[in-house]
Coordinates of C-alpha atoms in Angstrom, one line a residue:
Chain X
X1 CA 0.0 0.0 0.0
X2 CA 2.9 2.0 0.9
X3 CA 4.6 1.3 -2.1
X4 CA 1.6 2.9 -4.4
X5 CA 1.1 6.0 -2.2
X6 CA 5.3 6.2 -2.7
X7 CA 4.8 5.7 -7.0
X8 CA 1.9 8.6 -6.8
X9 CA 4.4 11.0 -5.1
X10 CA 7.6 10.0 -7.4
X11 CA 4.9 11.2 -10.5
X12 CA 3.7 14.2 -8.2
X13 CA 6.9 16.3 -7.2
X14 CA 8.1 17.0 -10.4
X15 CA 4.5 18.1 -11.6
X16 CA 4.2 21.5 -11.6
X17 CA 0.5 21.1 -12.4
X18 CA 0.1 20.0 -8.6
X19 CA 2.5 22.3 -7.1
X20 CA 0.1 25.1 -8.8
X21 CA -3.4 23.9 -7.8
X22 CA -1.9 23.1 -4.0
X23 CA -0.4 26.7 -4.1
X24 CA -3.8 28.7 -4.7
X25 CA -5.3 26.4 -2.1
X26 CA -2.7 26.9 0.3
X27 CA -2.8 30.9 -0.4
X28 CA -5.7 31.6 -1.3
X29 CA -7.9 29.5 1.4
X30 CA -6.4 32.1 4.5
X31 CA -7.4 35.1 2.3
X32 CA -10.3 34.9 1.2
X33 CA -10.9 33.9 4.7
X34 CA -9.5 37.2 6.2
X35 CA -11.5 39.0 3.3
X36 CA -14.5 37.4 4.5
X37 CA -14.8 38.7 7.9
X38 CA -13.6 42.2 6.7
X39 CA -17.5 42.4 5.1
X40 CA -19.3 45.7 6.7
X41 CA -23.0 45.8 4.9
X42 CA -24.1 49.3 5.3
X43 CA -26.8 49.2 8.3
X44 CA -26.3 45.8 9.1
X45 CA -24.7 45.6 12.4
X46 CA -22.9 42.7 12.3
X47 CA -19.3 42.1 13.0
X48 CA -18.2 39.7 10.6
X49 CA -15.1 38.9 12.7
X50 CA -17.0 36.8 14.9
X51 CA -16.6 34.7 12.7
X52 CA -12.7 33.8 13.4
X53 CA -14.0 33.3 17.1
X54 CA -13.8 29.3 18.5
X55 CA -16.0 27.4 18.1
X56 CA -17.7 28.6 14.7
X57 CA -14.6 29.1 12.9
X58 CA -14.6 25.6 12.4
X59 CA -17.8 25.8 10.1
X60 CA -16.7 28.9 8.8
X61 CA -13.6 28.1 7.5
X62 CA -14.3 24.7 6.1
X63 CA -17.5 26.4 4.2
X64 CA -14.8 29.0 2.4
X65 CA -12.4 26.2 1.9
X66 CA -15.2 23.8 0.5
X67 CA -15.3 26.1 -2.5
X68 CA -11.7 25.1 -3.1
X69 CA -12.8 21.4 -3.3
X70 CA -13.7 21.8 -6.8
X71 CA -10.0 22.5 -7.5
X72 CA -9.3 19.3 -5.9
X73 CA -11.6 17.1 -7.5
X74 CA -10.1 19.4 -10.7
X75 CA -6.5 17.9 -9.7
X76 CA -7.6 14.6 -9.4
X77 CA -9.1 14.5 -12.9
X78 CA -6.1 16.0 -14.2
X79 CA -3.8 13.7 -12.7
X80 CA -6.0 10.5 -13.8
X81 CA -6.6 11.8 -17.0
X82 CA -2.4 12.4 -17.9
X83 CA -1.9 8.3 -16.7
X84 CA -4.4 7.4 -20.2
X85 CA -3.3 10.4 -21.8
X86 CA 1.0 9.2 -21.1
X87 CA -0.8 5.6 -21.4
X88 CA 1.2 5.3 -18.6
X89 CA -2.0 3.3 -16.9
X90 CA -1.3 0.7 -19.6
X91 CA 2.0 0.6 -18.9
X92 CA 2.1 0.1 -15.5
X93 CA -0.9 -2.8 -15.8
X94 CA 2.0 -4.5 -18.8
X95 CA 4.8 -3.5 -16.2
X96 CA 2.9 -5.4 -13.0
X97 CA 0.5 -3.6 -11.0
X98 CA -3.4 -5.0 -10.8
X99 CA -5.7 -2.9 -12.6
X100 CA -7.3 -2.7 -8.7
X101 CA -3.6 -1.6 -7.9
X102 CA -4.7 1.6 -10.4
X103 CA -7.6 2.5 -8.5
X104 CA -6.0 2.0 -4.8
X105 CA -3.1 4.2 -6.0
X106 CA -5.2 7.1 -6.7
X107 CA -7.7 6.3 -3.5
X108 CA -5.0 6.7 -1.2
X109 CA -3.4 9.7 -3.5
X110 CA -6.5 11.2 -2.9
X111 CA -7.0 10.4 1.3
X112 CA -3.6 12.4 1.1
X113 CA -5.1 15.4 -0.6
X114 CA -7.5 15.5 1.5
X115 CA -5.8 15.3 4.8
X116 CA -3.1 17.5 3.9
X117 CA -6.2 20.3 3.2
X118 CA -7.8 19.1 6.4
X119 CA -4.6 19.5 8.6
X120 CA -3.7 22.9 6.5
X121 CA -7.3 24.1 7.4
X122 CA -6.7 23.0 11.1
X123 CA -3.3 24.8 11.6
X124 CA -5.2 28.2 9.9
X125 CA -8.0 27.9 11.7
X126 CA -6.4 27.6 14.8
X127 CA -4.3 30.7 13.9
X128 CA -7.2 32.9 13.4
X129 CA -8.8 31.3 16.2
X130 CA -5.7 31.8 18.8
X131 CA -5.2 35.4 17.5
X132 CA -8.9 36.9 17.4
X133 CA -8.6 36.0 21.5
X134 CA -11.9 34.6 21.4
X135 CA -13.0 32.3 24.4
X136 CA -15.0 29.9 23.1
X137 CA -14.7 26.4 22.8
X138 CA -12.0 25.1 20.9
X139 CA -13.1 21.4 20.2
X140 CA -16.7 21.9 19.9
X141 CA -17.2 21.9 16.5
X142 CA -13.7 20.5 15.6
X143 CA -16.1 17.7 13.9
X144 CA -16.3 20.4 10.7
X145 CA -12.7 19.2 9.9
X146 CA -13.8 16.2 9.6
X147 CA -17.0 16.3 7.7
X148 CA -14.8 19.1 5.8
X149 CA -12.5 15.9 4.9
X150 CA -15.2 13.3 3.4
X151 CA -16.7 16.0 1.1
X152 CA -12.6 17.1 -0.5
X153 CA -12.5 13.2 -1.1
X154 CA -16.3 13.2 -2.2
X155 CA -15.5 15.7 -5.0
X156 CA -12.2 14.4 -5.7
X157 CA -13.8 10.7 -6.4
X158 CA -16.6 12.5 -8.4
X159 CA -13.7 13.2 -10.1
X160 CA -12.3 10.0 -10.1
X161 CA -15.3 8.5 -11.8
X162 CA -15.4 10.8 -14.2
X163 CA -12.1 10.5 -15.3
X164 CA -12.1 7.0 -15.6
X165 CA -15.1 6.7 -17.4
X166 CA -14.2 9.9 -20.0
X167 CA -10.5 9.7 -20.1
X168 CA -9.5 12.9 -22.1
X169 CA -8.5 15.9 -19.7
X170 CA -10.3 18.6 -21.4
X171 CA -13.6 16.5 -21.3
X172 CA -13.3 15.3 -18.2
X173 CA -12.8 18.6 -16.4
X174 CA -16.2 20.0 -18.2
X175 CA -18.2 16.9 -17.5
X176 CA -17.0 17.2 -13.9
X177 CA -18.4 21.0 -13.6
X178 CA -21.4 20.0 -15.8
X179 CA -22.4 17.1 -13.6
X180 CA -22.5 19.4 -10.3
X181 CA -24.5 22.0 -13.1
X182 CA -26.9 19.0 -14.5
X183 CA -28.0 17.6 -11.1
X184 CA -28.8 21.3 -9.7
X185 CA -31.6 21.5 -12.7
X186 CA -32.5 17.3 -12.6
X187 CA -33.1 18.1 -9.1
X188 CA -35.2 21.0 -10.0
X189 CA -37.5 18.4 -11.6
X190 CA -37.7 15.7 -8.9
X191 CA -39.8 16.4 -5.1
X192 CA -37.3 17.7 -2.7
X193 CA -37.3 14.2 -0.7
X194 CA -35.7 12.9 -3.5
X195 CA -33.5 15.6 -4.9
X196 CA -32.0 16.2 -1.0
X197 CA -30.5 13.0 -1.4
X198 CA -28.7 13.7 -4.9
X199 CA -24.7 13.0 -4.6
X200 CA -23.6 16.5 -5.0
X201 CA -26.1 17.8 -2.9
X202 CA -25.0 15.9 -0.7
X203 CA -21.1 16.0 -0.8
X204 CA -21.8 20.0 -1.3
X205 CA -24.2 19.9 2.4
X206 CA -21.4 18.8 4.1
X207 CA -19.9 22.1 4.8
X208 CA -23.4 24.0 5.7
X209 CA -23.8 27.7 4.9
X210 CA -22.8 29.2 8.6
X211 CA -25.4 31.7 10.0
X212 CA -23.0 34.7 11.6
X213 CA -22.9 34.9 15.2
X214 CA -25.0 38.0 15.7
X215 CA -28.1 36.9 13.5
X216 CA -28.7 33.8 15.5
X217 CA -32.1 34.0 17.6
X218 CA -34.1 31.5 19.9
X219 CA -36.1 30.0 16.9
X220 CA -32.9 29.5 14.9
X221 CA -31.7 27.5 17.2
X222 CA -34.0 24.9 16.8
X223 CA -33.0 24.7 13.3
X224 CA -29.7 24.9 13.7
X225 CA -29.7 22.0 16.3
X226 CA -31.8 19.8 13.6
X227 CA -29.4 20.8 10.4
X228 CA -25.9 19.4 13.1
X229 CA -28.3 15.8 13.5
X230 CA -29.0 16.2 9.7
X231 CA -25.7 16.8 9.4
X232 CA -24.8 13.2 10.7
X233 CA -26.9 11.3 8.3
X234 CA -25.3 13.5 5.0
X235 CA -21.8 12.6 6.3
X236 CA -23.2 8.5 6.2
X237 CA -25.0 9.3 3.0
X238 CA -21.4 11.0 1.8
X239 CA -19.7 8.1 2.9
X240 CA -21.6 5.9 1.3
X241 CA -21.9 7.5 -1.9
X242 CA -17.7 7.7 -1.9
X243 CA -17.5 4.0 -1.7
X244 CA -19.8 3.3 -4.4
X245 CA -18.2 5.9 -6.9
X246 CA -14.8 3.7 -5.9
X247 CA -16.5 0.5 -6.5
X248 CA -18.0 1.6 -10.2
X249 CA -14.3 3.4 -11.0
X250 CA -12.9 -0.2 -10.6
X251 CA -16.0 -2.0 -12.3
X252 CA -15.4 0.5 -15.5
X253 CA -11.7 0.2 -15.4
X254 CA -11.8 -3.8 -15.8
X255 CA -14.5 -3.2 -18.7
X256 CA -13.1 -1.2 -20.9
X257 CA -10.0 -2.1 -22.8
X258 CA -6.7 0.2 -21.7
X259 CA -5.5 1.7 -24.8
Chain H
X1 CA 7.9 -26.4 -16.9
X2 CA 8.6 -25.8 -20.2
X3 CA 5.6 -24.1 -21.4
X4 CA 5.9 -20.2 -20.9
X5 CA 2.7 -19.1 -22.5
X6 CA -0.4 -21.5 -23.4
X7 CA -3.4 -19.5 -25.2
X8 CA -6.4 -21.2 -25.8
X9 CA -9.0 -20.1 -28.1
X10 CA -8.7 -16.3 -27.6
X11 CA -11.0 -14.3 -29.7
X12 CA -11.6 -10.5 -29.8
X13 CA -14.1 -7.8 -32.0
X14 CA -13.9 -4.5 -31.9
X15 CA -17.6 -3.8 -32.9
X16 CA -18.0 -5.9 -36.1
X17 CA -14.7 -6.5 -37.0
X18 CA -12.8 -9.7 -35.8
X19 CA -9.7 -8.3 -34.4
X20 CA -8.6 -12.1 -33.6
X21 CA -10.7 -15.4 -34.0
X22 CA -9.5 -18.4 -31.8
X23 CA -6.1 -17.9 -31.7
X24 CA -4.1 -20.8 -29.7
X25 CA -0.5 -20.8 -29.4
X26 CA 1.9 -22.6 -27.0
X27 CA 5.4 -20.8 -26.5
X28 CA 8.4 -22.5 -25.2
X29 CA 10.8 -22.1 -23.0
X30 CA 14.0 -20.3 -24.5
X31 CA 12.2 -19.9 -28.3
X32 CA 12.5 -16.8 -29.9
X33 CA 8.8 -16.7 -30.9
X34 CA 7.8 -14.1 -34.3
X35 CA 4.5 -13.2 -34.5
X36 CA 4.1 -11.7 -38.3
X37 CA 1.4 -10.6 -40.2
X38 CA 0.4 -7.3 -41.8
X39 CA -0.8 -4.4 -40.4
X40 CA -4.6 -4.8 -38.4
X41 CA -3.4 -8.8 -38.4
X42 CA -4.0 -9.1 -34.7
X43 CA -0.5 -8.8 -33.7
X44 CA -0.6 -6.4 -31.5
X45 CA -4.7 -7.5 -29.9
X46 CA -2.5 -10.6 -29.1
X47 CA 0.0 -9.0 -27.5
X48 CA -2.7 -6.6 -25.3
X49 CA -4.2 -9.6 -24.3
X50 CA -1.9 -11.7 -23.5
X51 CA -1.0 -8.8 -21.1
X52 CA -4.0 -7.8 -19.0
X53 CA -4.5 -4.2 -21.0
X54 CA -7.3 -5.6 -23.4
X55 CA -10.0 -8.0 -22.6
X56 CA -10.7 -11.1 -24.4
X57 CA -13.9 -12.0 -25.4
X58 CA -13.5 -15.8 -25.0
X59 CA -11.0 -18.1 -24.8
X60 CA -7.8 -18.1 -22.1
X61 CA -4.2 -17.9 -21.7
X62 CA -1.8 -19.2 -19.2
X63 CA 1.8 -17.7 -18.2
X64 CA 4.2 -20.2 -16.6
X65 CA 1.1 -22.9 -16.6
X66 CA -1.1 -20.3 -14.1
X67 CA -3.5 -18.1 -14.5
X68 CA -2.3 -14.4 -15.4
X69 CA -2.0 -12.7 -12.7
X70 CA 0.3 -9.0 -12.0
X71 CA 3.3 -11.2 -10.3
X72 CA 3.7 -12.9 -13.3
X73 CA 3.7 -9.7 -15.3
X74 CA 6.1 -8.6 -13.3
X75 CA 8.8 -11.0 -14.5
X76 CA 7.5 -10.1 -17.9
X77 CA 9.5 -7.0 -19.6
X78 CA 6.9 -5.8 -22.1
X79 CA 7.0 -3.1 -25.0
X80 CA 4.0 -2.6 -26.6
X81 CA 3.3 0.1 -29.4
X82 CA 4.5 2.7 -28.3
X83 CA 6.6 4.3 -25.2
X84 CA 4.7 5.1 -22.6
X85 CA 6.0 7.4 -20.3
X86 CA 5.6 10.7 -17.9
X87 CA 7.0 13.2 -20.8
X88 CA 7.9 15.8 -17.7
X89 CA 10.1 13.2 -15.5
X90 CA 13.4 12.1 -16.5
X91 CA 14.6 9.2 -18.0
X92 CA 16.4 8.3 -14.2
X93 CA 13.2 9.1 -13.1
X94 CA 10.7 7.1 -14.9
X95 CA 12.5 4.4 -14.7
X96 CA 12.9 4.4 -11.2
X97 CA 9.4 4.0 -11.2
X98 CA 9.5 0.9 -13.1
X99 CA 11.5 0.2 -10.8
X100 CA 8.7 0.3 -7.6
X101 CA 6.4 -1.5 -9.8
X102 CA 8.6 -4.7 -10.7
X103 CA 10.2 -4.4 -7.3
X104 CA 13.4 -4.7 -8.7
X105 CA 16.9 -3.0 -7.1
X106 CA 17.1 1.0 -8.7
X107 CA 20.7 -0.7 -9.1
X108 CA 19.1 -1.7 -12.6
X109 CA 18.2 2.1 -13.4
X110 CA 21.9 2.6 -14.8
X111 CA 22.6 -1.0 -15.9
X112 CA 19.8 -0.8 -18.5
X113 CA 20.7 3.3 -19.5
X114 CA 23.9 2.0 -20.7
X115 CA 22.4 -0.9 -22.4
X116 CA 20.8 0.8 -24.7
X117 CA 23.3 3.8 -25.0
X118 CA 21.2 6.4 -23.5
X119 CA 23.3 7.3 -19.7
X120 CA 24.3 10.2 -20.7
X121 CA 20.9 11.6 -21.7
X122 CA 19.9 9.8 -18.5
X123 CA 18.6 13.5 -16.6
X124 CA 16.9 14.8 -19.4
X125 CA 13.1 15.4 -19.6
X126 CA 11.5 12.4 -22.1
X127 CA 9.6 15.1 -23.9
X128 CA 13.1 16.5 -25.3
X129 CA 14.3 12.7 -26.4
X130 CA 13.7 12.2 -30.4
X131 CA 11.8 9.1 -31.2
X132 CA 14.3 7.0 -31.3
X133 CA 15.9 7.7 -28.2
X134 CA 12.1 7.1 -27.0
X135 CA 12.3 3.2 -28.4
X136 CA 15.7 3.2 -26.6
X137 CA 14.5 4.0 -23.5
X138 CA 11.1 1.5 -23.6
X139 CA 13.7 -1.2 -24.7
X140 CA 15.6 0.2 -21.4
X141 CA 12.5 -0.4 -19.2
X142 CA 12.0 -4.1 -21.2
X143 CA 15.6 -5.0 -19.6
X144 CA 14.8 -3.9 -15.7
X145 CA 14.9 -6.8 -13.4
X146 CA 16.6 -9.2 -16.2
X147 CA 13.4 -11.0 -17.0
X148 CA 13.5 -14.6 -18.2
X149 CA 10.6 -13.4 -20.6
X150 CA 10.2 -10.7 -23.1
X151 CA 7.5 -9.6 -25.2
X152 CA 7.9 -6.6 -28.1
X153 CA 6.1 -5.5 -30.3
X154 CA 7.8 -3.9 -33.1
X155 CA 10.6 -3.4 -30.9
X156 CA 12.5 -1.8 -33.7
X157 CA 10.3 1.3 -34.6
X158 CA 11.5 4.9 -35.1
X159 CA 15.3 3.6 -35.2
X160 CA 17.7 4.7 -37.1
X161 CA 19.6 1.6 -39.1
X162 CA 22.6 1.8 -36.4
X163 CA 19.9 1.2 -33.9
X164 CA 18.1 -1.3 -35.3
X165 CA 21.2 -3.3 -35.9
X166 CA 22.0 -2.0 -32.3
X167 CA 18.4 -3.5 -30.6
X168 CA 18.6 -6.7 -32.8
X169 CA 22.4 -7.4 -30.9
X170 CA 20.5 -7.0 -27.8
X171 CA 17.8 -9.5 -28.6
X172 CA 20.1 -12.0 -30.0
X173 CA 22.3 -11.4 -26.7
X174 CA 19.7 -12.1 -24.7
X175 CA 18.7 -15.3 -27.1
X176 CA 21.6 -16.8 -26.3
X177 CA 21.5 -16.5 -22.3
X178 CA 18.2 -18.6 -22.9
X179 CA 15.4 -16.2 -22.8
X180 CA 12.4 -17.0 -24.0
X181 CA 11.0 -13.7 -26.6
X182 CA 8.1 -13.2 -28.3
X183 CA 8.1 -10.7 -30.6
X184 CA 5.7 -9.2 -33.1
X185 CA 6.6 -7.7 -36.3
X186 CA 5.5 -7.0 -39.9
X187 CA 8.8 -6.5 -40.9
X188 CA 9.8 -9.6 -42.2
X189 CA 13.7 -9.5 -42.0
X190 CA 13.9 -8.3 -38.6
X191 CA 11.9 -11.9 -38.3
X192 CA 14.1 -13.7 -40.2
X193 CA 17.5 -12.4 -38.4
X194 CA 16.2 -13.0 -34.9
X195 CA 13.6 -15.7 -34.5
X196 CA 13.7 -19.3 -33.8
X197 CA 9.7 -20.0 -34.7
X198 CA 6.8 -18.1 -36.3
X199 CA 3.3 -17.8 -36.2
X200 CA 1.6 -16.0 -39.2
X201 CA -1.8 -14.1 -38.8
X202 CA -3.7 -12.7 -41.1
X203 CA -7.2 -10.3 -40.2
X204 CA -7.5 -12.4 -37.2
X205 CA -6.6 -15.7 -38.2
X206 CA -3.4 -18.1 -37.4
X207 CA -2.4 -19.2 -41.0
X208 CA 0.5 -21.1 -40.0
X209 CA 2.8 -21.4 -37.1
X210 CA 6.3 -23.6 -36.3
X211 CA 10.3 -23.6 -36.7
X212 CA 11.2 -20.4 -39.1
X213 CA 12.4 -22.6 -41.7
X214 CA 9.3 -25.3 -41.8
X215 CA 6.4 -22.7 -41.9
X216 CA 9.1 -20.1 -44.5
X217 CA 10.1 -22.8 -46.6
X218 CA 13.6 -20.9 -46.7
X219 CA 15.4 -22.8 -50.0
X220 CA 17.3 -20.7 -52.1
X221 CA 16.1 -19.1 -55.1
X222 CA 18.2 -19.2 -58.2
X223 CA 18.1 -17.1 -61.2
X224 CA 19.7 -17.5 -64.9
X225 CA 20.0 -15.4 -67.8
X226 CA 20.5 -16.1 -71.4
X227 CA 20.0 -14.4 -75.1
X228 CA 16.7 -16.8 -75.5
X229 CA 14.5 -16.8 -73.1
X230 CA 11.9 -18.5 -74.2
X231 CA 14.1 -21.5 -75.4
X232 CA 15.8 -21.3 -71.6
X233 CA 12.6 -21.7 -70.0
X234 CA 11.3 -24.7 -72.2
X235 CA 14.9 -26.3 -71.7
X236 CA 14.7 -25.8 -67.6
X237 CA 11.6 -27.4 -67.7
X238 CA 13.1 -30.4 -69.1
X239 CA 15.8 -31.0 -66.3
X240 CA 15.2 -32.8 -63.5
X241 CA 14.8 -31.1 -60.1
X242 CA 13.9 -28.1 -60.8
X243 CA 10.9 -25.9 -60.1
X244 CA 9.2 -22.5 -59.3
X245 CA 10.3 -21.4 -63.2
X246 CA 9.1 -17.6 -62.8
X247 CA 10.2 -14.9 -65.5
X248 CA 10.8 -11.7 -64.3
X249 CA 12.4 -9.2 -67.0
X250 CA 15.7 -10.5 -68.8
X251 CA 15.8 -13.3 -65.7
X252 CA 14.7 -16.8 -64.9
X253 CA 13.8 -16.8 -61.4
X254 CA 13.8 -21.3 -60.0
X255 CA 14.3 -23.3 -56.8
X256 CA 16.7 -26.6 -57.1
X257 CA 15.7 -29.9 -55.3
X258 CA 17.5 -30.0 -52.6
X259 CA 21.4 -31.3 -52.7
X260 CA 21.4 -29.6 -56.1
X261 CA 23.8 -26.6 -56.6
X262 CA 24.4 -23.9 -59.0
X263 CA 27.1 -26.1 -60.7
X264 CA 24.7 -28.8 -61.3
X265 CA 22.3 -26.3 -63.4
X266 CA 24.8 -24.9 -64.9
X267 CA 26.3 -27.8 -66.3
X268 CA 22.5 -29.1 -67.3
X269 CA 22.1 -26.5 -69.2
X270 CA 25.4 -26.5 -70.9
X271 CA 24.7 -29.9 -71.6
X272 CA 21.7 -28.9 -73.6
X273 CA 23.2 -26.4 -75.6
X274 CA 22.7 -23.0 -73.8
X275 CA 25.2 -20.7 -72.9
X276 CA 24.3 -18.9 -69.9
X277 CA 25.1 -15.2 -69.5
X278 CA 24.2 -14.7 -65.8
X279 CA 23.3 -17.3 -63.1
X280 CA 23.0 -16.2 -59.4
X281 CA 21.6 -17.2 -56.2
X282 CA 18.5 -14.8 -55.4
X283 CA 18.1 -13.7 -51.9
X284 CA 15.9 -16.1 -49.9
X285 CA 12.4 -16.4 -51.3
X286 CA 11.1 -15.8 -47.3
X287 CA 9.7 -12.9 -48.7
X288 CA 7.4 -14.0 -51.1
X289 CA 6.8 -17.5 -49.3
X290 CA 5.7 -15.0 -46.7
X291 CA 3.4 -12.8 -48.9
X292 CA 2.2 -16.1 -50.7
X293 CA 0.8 -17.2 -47.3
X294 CA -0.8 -13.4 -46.4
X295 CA -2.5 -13.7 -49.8

């Protein structure tokens, strides 16, 4: 298992492709997070700072990096795409790996991604958090992170499906934008009871739209409270839905022929 | 075990063409197998097959009397089409990631650069290397790990005639150390020079398959000159032993019973009054043995 993650990297570091999407993550996440809580709305007293305070930084700042998710799912079809692109997929099948090896290789590739955001968000969150001197709880929502961490690898095996199954880059990367565009109007067409339990929807859910600090009253809470329980059955719906998209990546891959 | 490779009955469309219709073939240990046929023959299907990358629509194939499986592959060194590699890493580098997947010592990394003449090109990006130096460097990756088995296909292509002269010492090196190859080609003479046995297929089909010279039929062809033509072809056909009589411009093209020479025509014909102005020995009728079988 190792020995796979160890081939992916040997293929990564010299890929400036990867160094590129990782660096606007990595620089642009923290930003646009400042930039967020620097929002004044004219006769709207709000402070928007609040919103680096503990414990609701943890939802805050995994909803402003969720939108950076769709890079990653981005960089995972890239990264399939090049290996039939190089037909270096075929190659490494002729060469000795299992065409299961292929998918495991890019699963674990992608658990890497995904905890290298997760920890990146940790460390900035905690910054923010430590340096805005708020006293509130730092653990009690720290379960963000992790829901935050099974919808980067949801989008990023949407993206792994959709590689496999399309195989040219260019393709890919609009079917993967379309497919998040084409289930928002499908869903449009189908009774919400249904729709709610669409994949995207679902992968997207995971990092809920936060409700600032100061706009909370007694009757939201009740709603809040039933979207973090809601919130436990998306992350098993997520989980779910991950596993099957790795399932059908494999079952396509030993279908089709490797050119 | 002697057997390296036992397909039975493979068969393969690509919509309604028949890419390959029951093809079974046994390979031997330490044979030097040719695979010929023209292009669209099959050769390569076979060869995907036979390797995991393309699936067969019936039929079966065993390496080493199991069931394929990627630890047999990996004692496999494969070519196939083209070379595939990452065009951004280096030669060192893409290697070395053969290297993880055979599990083989990055030891071999150098030992098969210089092989194949390419260590001193050995940090340079394989987008920049010309398509020669390309073949060079899938040849490279056939060699890691020293693998008892080898299978190329057109392992030859996009060399220059130094290389190909250069690949074909290779293969016959590694002939001799009793390696068993399998090889597909179209180009005949790179068949003749390096294989020990043959299998001919045509649009899907095995025509013919055995020891080179059994299923080639490689006897000499002679050919003889004279002023009459017509009166030298109605006198060869009155001497024993010969056959094949085949004008071709000013020459008499024939094949000789075997144990008969050049002398002994020479002399027949004398005999019978003609005066020969050329007589020759033809290079090997391979060729068109070859493209009578394709026909």
């Amino acid at each position: 298992m190792l020995n796979l993650l160890h081939i992916e990297y040997k293929k990564l570091i010299p890929y400036s492709t990867f160094w590129m999407i990782f660096g606007l993550f990595f620089f642009f996440t923290p930003i646009v997070f400042y930039g967020a809580g620097q929002i004044k709305i004219e006769g709207f007293p709000i402070d928007f700072t609040t919103m680096y305070n503990f414990p609701n930084i943890w939802n805050n700042i995994t909803y402003i990096a969720s939108w950076f998710n769709l890079l990653m799912g981005m960089l995972i079809v890239i990264l399939v795409c090049n290996e039939f692109s190089f037909k270096t997929c075929r190659q490494h099948i002729i060469d000795g790996h299992s065409k299961a090896d292929f998918i495991v290789s890019k699963i674990l590739l992608m658990t890497s991604f995904a905890l290298i955001c997760t920890v990146y968000l940790f460390i900035t969150g905690s910054l923010f958090g430590f340096i805005s001197g708020g006293n509130g709880s730092f653990t009690a929502q720290i379960n963000y992170l992790l829901v935050y961490f099974i919808q980067a690898l949801g989008y990023m095996s949407v993206g792994l499906i959709i590689a496999v199954l399309i195989r040219s880059s260019a393709l890919s990367i609009i079917m993967f934008l379309f497919s998040i565009l084409a289930e928002t109007i499908i869903r449009t067409l189908v009774p919400d009871f249904i729709g709610q339990y669409f994949p995207m929807k679902i992968i997207s859910n995971l990092t809920p739209v936060p409700t600032p600090e100061g706009m909370i009253t007694e009757q939201m809470r009740n709603t809040i409270m039933q979207e973090e329980m809601w919130l436990n059955t998306t992350l098993l719906i997520a989980i779910i839905y991950i596993l099957a998209f790795w399932r059908v990546a494999y079952f396509i891959l030993t279908k089709k022929d490797i050119k | 075990m002697n057997t390296i490779l036992n397909i039975n009955g493979i068969s393969k469309s690509y919509g309604k063409v028949k890419a390959l219709n029951n093809l079974s073939l046994k390979i031997n240990k330490g044979e030097i197998y040719g695979i010929l046929g023209p292009n669209g023959s099959g050769k390569t299907t076979t060869l995907g097959i036979i390797l995991n990358v393309l699936n067969s629509d019936s039929g079966s194939f065993e390496w080493y009397g199991e069931p394929p499986s990627k630890y047999s592959r990996k004692k496999i060194g494969s070519l196939l089409e083209t070379p595939n590699f990452y065009p951004y890493l280096s030669a060192r580098q893409n290697l070395s990631i053969v290297c993880k997947i055979k599990e083989v010592s990055e030891k071999e990394v150098d030992r098969v650069l210089s092989t194949v003449g390419l260590i001193n090109r050995a940090n340079s990006k394989f987008e920049t290397y010309s398509l020669g130096m390309k073949q060079r460097l899938a040849i490279a990756s056939v060699l890691m790990g020293d693998p008892e088995v080898l299978v190329l296909d057109e392992p030859t292509n996009g060399l220059d005639p130094l290389g190909i002269s250069e690949i074909r010492t290779i293969i016959l090196d590694l002939a001799t150390e009793g390696k068993t190859i399998i090889m597909a080609s179209h180009i005949l003479d790179e068949v003749e020079k390096t294989c020990s046995h043959v299998a001919v297929l045509k649009m899907g089909n095995l025509l013919t398959f055995g020891p080179i010279q059994t299923v080639l039929n490689n006897q000499e062809q002679l050919f003889v000159s004279s002023d009459n033509l017509d009166l030298l072809k109605l006198t060869l056909s009155q001497i024993d032993g010969i056959s094949g009589i085949n004008q071709v411009s000013n020459k008499v093209y024939l094949m000789l019973a075997e144990g008969k020479t050049s002398a002994y025509l020479n002399k027949a014909l004398f005999d019978k009054g003609i005066i020969v102005s050329e007589i020759g020995v033809h290079k090997s009728n391979l060729e068109s043995n070859f493209l009578e079988l394709i026909k």
